[in-house]
PDB file of C-alpha atoms in Angstrom:
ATOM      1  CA  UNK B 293     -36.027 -15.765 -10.168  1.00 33.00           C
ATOM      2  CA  UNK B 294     -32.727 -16.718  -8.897  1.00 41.00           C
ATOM      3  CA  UNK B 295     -32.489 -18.839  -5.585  1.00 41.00           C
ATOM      4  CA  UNK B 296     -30.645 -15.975  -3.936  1.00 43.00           C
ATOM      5  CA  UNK B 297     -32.955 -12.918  -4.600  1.00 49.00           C
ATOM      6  CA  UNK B 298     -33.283 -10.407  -1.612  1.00 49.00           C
ATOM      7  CA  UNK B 299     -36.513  -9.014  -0.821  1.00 44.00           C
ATOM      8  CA  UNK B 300     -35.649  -5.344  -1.379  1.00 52.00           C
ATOM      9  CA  UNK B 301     -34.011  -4.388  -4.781  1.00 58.00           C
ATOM     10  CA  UNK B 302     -32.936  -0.802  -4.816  1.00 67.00           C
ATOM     11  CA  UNK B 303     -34.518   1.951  -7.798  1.00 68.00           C
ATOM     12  CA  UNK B 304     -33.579   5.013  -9.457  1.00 74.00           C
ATOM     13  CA  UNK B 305     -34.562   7.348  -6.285  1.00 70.00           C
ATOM     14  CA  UNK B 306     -32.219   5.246  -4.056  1.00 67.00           C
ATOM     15  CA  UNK B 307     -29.591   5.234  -6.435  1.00 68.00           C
ATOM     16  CA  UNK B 308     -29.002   8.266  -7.002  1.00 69.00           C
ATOM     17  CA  UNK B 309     -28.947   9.872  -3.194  1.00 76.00           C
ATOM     18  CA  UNK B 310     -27.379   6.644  -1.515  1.00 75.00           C
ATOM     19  CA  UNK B 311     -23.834   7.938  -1.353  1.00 76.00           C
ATOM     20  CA  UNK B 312     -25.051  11.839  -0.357  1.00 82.00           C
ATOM     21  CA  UNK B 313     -27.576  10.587   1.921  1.00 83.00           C
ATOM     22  CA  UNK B 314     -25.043   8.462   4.368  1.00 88.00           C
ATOM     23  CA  UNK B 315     -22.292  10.313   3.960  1.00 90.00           C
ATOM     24  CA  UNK B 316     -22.202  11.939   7.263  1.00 92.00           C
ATOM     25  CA  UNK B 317     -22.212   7.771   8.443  1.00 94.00           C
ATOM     26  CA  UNK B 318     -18.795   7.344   6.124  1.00 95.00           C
ATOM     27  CA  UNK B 319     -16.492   6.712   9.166  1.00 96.00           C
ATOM     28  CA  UNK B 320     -18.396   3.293   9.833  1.00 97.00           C
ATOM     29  CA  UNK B 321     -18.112   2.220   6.061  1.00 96.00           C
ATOM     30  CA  UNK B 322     -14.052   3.785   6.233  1.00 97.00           C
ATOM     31  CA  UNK B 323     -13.678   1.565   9.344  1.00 98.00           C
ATOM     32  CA  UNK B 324     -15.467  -1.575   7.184  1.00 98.00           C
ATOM     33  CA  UNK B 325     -13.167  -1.064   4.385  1.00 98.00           C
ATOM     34  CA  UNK B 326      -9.737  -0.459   6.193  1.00 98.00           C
ATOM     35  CA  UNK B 327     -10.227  -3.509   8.319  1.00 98.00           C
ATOM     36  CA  UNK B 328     -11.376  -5.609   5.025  1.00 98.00           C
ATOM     37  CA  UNK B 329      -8.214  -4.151   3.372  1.00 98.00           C
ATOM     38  CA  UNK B 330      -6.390  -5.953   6.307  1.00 98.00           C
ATOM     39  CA  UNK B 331      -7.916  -9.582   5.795  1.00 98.00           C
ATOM     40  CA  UNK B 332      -7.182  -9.486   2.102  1.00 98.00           C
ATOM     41  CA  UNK B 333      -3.452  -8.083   2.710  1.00 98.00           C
ATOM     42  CA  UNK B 334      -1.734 -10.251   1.308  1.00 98.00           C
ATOM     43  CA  UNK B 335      -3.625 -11.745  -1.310  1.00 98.00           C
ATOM     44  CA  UNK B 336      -1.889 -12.653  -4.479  1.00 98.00           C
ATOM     45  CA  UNK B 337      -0.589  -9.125  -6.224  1.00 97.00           C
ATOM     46  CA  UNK B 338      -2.832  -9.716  -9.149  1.00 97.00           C
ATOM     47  CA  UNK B 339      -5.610 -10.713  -7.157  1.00 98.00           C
ATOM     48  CA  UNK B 340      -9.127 -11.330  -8.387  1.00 98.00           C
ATOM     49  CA  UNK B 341     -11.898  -9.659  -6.260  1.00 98.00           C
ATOM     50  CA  UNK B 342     -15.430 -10.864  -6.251  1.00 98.00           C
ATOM     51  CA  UNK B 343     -18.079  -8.148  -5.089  1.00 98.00           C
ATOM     52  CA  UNK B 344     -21.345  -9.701  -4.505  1.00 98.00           C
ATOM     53  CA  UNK B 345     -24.117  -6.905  -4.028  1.00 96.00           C
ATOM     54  CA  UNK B 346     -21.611  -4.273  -5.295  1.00 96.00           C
ATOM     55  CA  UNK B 347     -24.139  -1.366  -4.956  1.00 94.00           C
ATOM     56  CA  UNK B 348     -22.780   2.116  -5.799  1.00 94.00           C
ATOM     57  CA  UNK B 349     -19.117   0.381  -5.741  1.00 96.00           C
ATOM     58  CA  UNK B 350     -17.354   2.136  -2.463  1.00 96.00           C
ATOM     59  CA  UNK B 351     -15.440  -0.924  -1.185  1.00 97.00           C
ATOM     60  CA  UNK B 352     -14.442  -1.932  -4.547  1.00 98.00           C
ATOM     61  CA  UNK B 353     -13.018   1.296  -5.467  1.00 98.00           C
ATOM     62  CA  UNK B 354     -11.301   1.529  -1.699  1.00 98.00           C
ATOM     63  CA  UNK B 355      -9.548  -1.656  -2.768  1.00 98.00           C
ATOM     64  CA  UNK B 356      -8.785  -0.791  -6.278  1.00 98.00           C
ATOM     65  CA  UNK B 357      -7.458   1.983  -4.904  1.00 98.00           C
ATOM     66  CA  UNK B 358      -5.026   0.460  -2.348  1.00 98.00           C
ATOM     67  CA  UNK B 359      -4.367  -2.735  -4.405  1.00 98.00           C
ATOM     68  CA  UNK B 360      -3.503  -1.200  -8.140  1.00 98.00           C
ATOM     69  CA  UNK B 361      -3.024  -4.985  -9.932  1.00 98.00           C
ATOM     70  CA  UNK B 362      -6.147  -6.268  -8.210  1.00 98.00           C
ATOM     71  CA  UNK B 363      -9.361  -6.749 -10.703  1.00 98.00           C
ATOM     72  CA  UNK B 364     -12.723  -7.079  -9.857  1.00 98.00           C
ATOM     73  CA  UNK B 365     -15.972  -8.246 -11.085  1.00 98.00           C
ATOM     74  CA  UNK B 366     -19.050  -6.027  -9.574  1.00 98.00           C
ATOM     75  CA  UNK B 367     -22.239  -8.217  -9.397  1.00 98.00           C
ATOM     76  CA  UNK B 368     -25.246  -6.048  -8.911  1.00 96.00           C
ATOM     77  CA  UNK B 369     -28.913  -6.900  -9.780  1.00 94.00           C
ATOM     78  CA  UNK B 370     -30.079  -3.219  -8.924  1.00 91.00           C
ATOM     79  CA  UNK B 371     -29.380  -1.677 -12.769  1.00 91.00           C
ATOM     80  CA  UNK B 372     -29.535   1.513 -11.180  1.00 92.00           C
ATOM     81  CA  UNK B 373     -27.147   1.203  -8.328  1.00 93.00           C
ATOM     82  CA  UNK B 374     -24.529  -0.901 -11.256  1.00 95.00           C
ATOM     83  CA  UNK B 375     -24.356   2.468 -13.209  1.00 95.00           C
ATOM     84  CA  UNK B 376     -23.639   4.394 -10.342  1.00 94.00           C
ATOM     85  CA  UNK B 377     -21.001   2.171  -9.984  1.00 96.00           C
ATOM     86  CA  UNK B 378     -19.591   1.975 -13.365  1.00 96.00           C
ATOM     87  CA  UNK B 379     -19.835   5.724 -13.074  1.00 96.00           C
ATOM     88  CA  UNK B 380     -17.790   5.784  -9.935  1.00 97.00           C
ATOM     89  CA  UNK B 381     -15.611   3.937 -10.865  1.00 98.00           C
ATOM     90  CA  UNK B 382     -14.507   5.508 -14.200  1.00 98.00           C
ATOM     91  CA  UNK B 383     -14.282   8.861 -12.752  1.00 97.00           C
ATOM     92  CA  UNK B 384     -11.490   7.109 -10.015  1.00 97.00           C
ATOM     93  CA  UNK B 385      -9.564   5.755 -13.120  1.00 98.00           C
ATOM     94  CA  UNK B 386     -10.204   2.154 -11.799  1.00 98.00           C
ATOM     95  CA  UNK B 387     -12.955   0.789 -14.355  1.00 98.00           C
ATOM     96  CA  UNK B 388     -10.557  -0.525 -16.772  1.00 98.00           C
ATOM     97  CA  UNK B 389      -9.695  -3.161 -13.671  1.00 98.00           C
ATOM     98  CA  UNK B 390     -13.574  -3.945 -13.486  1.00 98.00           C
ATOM     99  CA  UNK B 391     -16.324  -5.924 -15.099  1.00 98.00           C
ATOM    100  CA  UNK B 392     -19.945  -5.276 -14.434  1.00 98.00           C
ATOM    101  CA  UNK B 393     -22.819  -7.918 -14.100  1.00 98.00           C
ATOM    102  CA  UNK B 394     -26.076  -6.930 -14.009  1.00 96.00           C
ATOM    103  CA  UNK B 395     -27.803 -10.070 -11.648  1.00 95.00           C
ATOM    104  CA  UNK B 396     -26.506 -12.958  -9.167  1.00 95.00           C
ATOM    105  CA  UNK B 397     -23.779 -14.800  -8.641  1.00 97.00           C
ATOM    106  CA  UNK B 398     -25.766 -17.639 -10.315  1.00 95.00           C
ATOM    107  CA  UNK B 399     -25.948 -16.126 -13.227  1.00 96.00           C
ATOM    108  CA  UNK B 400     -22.119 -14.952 -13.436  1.00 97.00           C
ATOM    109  CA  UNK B 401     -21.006 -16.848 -16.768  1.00 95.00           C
ATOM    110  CA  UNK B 402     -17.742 -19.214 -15.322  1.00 95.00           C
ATOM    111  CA  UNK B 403     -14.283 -17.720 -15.026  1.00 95.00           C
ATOM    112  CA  UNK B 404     -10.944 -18.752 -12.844  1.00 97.00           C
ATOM    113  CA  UNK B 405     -11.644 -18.796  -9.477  1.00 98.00           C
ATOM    114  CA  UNK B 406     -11.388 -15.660  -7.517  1.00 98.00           C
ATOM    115  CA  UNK B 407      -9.463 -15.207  -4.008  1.00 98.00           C
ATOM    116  CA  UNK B 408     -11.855 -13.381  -2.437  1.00 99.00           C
ATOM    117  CA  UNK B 409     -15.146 -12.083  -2.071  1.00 99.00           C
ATOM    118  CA  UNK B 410     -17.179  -9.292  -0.502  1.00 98.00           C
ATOM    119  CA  UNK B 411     -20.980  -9.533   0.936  1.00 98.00           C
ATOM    120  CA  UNK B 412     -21.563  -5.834   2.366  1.00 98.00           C
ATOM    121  CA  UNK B 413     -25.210  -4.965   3.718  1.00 96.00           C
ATOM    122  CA  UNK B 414     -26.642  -7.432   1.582  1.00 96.00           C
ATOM    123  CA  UNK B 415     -27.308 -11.198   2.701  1.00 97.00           C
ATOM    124  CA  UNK B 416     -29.978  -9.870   5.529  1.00 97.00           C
ATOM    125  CA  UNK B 417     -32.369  -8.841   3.255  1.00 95.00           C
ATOM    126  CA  UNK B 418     -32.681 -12.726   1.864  1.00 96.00           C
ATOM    127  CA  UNK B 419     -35.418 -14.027   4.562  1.00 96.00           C
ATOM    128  CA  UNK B 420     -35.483 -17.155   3.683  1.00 96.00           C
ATOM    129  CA  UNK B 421     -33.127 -18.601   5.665  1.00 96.00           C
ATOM    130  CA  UNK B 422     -32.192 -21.696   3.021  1.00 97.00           C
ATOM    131  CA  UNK B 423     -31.913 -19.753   0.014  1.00 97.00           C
ATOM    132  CA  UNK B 424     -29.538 -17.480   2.601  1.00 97.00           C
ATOM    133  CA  UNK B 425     -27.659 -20.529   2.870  1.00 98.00           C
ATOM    134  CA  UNK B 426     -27.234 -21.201  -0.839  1.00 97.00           C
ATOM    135  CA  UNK B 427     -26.338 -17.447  -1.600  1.00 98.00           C
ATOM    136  CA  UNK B 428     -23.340 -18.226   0.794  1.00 98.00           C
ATOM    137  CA  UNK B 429     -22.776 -21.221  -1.321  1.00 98.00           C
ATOM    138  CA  UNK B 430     -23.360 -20.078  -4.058  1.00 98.00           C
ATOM    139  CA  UNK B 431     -19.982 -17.877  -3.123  1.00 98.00           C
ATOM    140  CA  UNK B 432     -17.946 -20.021  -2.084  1.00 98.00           C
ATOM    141  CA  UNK B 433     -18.407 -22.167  -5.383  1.00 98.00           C
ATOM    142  CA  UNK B 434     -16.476 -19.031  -7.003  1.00 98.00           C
ATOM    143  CA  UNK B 435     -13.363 -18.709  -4.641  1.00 98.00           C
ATOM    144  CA  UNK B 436     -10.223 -20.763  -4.462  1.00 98.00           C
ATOM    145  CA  UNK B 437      -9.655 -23.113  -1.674  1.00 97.00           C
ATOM    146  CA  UNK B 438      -8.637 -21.060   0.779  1.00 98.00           C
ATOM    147  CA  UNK B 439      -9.836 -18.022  -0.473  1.00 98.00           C
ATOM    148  CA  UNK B 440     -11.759 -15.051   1.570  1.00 98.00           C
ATOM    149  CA  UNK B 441     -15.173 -13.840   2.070  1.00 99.00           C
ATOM    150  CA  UNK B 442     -15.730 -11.024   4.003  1.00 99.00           C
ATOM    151  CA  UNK B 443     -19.552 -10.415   4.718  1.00 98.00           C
ATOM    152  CA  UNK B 444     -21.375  -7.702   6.727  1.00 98.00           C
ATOM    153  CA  UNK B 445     -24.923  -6.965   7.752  1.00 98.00           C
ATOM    154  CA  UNK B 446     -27.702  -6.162  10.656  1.00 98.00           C
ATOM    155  CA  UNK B 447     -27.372  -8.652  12.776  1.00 98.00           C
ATOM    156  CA  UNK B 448     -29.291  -8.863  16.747  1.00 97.00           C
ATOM    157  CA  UNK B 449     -31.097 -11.271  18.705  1.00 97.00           C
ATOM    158  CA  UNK B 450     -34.701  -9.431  17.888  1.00 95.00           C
ATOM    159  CA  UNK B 451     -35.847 -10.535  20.820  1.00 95.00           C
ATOM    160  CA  UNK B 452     -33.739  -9.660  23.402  1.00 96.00           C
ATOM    161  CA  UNK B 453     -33.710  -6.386  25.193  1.00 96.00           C
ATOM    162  CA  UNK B 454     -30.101  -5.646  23.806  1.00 94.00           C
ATOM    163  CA  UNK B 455     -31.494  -5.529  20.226  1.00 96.00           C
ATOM    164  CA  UNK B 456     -34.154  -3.264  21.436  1.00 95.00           C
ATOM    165  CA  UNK B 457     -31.864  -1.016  22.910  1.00 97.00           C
ATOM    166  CA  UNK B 458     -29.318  -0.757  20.562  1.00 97.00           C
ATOM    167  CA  UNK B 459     -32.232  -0.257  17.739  1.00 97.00           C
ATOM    168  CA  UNK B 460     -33.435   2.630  19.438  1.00 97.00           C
ATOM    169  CA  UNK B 461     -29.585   4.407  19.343  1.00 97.00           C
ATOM    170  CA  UNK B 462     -29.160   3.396  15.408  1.00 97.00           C
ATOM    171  CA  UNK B 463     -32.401   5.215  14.949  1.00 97.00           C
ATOM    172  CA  UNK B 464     -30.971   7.931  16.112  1.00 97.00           C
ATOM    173  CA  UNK B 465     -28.200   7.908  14.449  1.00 97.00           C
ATOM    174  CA  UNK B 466     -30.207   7.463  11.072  1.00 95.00           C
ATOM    175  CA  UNK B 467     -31.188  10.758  12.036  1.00 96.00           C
ATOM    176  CA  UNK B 468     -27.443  11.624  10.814  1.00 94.00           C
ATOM    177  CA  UNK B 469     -28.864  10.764   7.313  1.00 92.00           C
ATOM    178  CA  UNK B 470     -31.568  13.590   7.578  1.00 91.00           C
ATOM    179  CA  UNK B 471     -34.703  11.324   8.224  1.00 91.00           C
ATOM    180  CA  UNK B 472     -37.555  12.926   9.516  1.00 94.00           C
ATOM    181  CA  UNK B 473     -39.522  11.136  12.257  1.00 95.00           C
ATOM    182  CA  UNK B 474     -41.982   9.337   9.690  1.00 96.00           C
ATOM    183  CA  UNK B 475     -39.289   8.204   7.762  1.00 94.00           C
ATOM    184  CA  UNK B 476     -37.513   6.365  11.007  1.00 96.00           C
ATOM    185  CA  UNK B 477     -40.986   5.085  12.155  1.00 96.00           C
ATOM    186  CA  UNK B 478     -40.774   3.505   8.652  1.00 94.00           C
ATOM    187  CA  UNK B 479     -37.207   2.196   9.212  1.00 94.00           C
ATOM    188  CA  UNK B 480     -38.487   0.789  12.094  1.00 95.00           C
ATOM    189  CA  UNK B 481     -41.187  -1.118  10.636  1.00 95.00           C
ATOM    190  CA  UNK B 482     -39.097  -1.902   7.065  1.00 93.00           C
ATOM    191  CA  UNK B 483     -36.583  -3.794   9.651  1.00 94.00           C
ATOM    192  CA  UNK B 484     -39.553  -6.259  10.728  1.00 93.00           C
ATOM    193  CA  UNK B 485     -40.861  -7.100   7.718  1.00 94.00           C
ATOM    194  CA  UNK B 486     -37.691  -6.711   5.282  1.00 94.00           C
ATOM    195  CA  UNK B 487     -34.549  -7.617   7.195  1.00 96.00           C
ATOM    196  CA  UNK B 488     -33.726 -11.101   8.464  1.00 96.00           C
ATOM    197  CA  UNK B 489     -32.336  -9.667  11.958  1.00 96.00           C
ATOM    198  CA  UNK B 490     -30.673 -12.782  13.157  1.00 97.00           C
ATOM    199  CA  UNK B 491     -28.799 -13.999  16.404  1.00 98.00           C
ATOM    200  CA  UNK B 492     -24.638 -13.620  15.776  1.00 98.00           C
ATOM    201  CA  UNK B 493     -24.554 -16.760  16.203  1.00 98.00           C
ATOM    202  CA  UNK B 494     -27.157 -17.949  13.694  1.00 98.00           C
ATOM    203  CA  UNK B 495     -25.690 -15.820  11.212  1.00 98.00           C
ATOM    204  CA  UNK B 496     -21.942 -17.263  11.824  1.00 98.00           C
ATOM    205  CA  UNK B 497     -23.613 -21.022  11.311  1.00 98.00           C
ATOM    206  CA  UNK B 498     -25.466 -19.689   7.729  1.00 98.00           C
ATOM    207  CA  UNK B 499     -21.922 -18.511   6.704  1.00 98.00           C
ATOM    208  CA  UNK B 500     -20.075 -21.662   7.560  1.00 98.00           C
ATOM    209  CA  UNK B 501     -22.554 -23.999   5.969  1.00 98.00           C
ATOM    210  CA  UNK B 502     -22.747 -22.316   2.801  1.00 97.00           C
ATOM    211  CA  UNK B 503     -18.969 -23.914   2.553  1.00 98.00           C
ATOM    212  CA  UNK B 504     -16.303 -21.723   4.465  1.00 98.00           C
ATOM    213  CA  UNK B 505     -14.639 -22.347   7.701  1.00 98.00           C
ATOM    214  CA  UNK B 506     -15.670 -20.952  11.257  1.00 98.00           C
ATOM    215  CA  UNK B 507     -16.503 -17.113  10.321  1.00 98.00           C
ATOM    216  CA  UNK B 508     -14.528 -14.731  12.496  1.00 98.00           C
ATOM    217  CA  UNK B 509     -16.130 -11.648  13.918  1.00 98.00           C
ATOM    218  CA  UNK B 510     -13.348  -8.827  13.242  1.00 98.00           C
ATOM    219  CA  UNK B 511     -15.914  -5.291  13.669  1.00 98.00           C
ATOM    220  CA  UNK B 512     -19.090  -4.373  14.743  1.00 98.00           C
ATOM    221  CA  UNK B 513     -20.741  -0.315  14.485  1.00 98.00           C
ATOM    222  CA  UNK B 514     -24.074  -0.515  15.801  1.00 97.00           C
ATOM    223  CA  UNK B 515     -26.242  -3.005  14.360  1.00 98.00           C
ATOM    224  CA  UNK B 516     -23.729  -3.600  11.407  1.00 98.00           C
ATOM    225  CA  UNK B 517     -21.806  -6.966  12.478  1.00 98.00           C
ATOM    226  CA  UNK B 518     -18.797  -7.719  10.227  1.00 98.00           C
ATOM    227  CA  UNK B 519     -17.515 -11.435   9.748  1.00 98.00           C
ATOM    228  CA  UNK B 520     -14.198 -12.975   7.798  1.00 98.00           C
ATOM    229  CA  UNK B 521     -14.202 -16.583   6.922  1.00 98.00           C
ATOM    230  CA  UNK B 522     -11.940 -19.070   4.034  1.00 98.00           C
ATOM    231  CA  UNK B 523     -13.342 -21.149   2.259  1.00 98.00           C
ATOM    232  CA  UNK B 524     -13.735 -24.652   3.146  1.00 94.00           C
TER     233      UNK B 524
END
């Protein structure tokens, strides 16, 4: 098992209706994107792109499409979720740009170093807090000096009675994904036992020591707190 394994790998099922199923939440991962289109402006015009947890591929084909000499490499342990991605992105004309891994970054065969990276909705489902560290590292170790991450997940203080109110509006706007009230009571619960809800703070120091400078906080929507940082 590779040190950085989350605690939730995504199947067939969740595949195949992630895209349809958030879609009416798209203006949060439009306002993710443009914003991480910003930090990696001006990035070398051949630019190589790292996405770590690729998933169905939306902020790699965003970029591909804004940055046409930029190529990527999708990692994605989730075989599932990587064809929906390689599917995506042939049917945008992008996939000759890309190259698919099925796993970690650990097990990424070596290549040139890229200039940036992207960690979207994924490093919060590692609970172990050191192997969260290493997956960090584990990043960095693949970027030029200098070069970007951008990372994003649920982040809170779980026990303070911000988190608890703020939980209580992203539950309802899950409802915007069509969950019935069993299915949010399950959210609820899934978030306890499956998501490493951490302080901003907390999460800021876990990015820095995995090798990159003082993260910068450039967007939160809702619970979704988005961070830039260079390596170090």
């Amino acid at each position: 098992m590779p040190p950085q394994e989350p605690s939730v790998i995504f199947d067939q099922k969740h595949a195949s209706e992630y895209d349809k199923r958030f879609a009416k939440l798209a203006a949060m991962r439009d306002a993710l994107h443009l914003l991480t289109g910003a930090v990696f402006a001006d990035l070398p015009t051949e630019a190589r792109i790292l996405c770590v947890g690729a998933g169905t591929g939306s902020e790699l084909i965003y970029l591909a499409q804004k940055f046409p000499q930029w190529r990527f490499t999708a990692v994605e342990p989730s075989v599932p979720m990587l064809d929906v991605c390689r599917r995506r992105t042939e049917e945008c004309g992008v996939a000759s740009r890309c190259v698919f891994h099925e796993g970690y970054v650990d097990s990424l065969p070596p290549s040139e170093p890229f200039d940036a990276a992207t960690s979207l909705l994924v490093s919060h489902f590692i609970l172990d807090l050191d192997v969260r560290a290493q997956f960090f590292r584990s990043i960095a170790e693949r970027l030029r000096p200098g070069g970007y991450l951008v990372s994003a997940d649920l982040a809170s203080d779980p026990a303070s009675a911000t988190y608890q109110s703020l939980l209580e509006v992203w539950l309802r706007l899950m409802r915007e994904t069509d969950a019935t009230p069993e299915k949010l009571e399950a959210l609820r619960t899934a978030y306890a036992r499956d998501v490493a809800f951490l302080p901003l703070d907390r999460v800021r120091a876990i990015i820095a020591s995995g090798g990159f400078a003082e993260p910068v906080q450039f967007l939160q929507t809702g619970l979704i707190h988005a961070w830039y940082a260079k390596r170090a």
